[in-house]
C-alpha positions as a LaTeX table, in Angstrom:
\begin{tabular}{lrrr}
\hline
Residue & $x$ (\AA) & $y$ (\AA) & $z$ (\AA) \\
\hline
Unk1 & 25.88 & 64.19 & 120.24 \\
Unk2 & 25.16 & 66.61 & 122.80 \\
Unk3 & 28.47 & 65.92 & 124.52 \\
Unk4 & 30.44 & 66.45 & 121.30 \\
Unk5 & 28.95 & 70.30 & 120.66 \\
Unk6 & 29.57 & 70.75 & 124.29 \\
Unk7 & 32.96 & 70.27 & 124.43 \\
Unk8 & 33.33 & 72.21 & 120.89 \\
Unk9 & 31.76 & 75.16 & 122.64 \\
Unk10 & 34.43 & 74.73 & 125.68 \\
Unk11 & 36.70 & 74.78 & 123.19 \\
Unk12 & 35.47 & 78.00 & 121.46 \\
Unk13 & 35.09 & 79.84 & 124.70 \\
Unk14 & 38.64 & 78.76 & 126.03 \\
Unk15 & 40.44 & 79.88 & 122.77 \\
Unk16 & 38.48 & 83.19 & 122.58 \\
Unk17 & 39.18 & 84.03 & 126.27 \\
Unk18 & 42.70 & 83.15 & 126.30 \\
Unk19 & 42.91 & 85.61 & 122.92 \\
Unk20 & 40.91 & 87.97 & 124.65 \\
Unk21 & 43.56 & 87.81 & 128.03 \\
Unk22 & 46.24 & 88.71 & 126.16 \\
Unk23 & 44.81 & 91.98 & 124.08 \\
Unk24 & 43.66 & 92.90 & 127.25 \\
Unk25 & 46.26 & 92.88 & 130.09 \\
Unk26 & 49.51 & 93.73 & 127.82 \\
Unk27 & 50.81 & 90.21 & 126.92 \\
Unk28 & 50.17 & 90.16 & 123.47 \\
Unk29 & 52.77 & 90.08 & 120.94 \\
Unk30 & 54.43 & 93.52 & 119.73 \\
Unk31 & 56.89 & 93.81 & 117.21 \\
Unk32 & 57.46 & 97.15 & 114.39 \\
Unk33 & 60.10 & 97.17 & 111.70 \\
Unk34 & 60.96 & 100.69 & 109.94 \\
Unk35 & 62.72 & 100.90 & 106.62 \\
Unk36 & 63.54 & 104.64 & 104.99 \\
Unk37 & 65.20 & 104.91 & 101.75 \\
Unk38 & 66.07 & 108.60 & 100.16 \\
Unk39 & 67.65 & 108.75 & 97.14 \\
Unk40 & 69.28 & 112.29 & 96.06 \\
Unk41 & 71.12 & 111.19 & 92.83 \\
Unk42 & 70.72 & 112.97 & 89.74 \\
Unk43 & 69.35 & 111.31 & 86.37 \\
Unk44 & 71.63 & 108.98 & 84.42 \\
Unk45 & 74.18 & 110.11 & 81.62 \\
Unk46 & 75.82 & 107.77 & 79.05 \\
Unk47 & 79.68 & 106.71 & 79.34 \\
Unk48 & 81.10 & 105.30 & 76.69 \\
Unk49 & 84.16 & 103.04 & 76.80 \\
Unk50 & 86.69 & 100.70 & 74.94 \\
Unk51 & 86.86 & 96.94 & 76.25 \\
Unk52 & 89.02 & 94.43 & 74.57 \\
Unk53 & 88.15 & 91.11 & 73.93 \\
Unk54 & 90.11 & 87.91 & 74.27 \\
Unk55 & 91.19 & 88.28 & 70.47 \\
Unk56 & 92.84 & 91.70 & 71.22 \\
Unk57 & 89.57 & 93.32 & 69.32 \\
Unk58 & 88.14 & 96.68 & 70.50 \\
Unk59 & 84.87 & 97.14 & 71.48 \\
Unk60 & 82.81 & 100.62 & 72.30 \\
Unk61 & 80.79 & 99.69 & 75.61 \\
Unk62 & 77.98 & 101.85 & 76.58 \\
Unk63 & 76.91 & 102.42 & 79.97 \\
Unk64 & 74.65 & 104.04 & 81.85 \\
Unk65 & 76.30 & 106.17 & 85.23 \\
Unk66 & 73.88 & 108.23 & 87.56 \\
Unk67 & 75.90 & 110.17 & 90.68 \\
Unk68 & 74.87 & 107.98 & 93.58 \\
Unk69 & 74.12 & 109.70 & 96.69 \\
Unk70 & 71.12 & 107.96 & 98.91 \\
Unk71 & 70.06 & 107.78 & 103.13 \\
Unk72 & 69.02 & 104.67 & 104.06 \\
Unk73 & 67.76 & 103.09 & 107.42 \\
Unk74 & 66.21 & 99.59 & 108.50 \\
Unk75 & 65.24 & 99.09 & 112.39 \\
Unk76 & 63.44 & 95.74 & 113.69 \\
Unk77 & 62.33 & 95.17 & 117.42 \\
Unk78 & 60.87 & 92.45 & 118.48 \\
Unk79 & 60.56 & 91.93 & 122.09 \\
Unk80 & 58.81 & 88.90 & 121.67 \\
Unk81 & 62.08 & 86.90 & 119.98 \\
Unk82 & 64.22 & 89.44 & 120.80 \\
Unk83 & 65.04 & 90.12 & 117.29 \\
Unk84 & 66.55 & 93.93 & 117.91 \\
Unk85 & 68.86 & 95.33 & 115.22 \\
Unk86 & 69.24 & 98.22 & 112.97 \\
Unk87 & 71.04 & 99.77 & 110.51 \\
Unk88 & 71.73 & 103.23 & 108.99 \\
Unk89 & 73.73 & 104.67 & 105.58 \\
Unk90 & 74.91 & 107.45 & 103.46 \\
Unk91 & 76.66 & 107.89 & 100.40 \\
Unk92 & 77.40 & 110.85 & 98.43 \\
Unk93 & 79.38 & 110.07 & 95.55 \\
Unk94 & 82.30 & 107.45 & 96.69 \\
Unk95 & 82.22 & 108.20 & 100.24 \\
Unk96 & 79.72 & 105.54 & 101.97 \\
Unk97 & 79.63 & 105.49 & 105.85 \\
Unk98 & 76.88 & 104.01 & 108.27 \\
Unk99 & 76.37 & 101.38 & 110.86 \\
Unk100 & 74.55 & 98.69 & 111.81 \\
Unk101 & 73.60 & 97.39 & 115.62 \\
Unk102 & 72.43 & 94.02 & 116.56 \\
Unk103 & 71.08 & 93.25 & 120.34 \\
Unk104 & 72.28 & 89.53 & 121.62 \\
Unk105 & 70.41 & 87.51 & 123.41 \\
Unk106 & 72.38 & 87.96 & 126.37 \\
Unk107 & 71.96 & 91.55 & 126.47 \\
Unk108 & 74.77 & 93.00 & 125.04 \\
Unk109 & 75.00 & 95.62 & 122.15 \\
Unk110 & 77.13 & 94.71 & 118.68 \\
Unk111 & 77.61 & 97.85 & 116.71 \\
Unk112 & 79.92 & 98.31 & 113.82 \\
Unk113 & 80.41 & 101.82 & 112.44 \\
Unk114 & 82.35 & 101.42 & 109.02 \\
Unk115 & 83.38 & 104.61 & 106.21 \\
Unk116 & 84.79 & 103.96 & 102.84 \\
Unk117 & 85.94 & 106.33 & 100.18 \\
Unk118 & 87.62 & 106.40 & 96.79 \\
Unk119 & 91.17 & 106.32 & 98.71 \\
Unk120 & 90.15 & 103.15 & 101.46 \\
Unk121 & 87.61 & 100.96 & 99.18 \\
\hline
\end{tabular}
């Protein structure tokens, strides 16, 4: 019996001092993510139009339209996995641009930088 709570507390210590080594001396695991949204638009307005049905029959359709113009941004790094990527857009009415990055394994850099408007979709 004496043996088994032994080699429990061998256990214990070896755990705790292997979880202690690695607060201690740097190697623990350190990852942050970041997300910002800001949103600018204005309050919603009714807009009222005419849809037809498969009959031919018109029907008034109300919806709700609020001007949309927002910032928003995502980041991840994790060392650890080397899970690195980000992202960042705007809008302001129909003009949406931004970009997003993602860090391969390798060590190269993907980044696509992208802008759409009424005109270009």
């Amino acid at each position: 019996m004496i043996s088994k709570v032994l080699c429990l507390v061998a256990l214990v210590v070896a755990v705790t001092a292997q979880h202690g080594h690695n607060d201690h001396h740097g190697h623990g695991h350190v990852a942050y993510s970041s997300q910002s949204i800001h949103r600018h638009d204005g309050p919603a307005h009714e807009v009222v139009h005419e849809e037809h049905d498969k009959h031919g029959h018109v029907h008034k359709v109300i919806d709700y339209y609020a001007y949309p113009k927002y910032d928003f941004e995502y980041k991840v790094e994790d060392k650890h996995t080397g899970d690195i990527k980000s992202q960042h857009e705007t809008r302001d009415g129909d003009v949406a641009k931004g970009y997003y990055s993602l860090h391969e394994p390798h060590g190269s850099v993907r980044e696509v930088h992208y802008h759409s408007d009424k005109k270009t979709g």
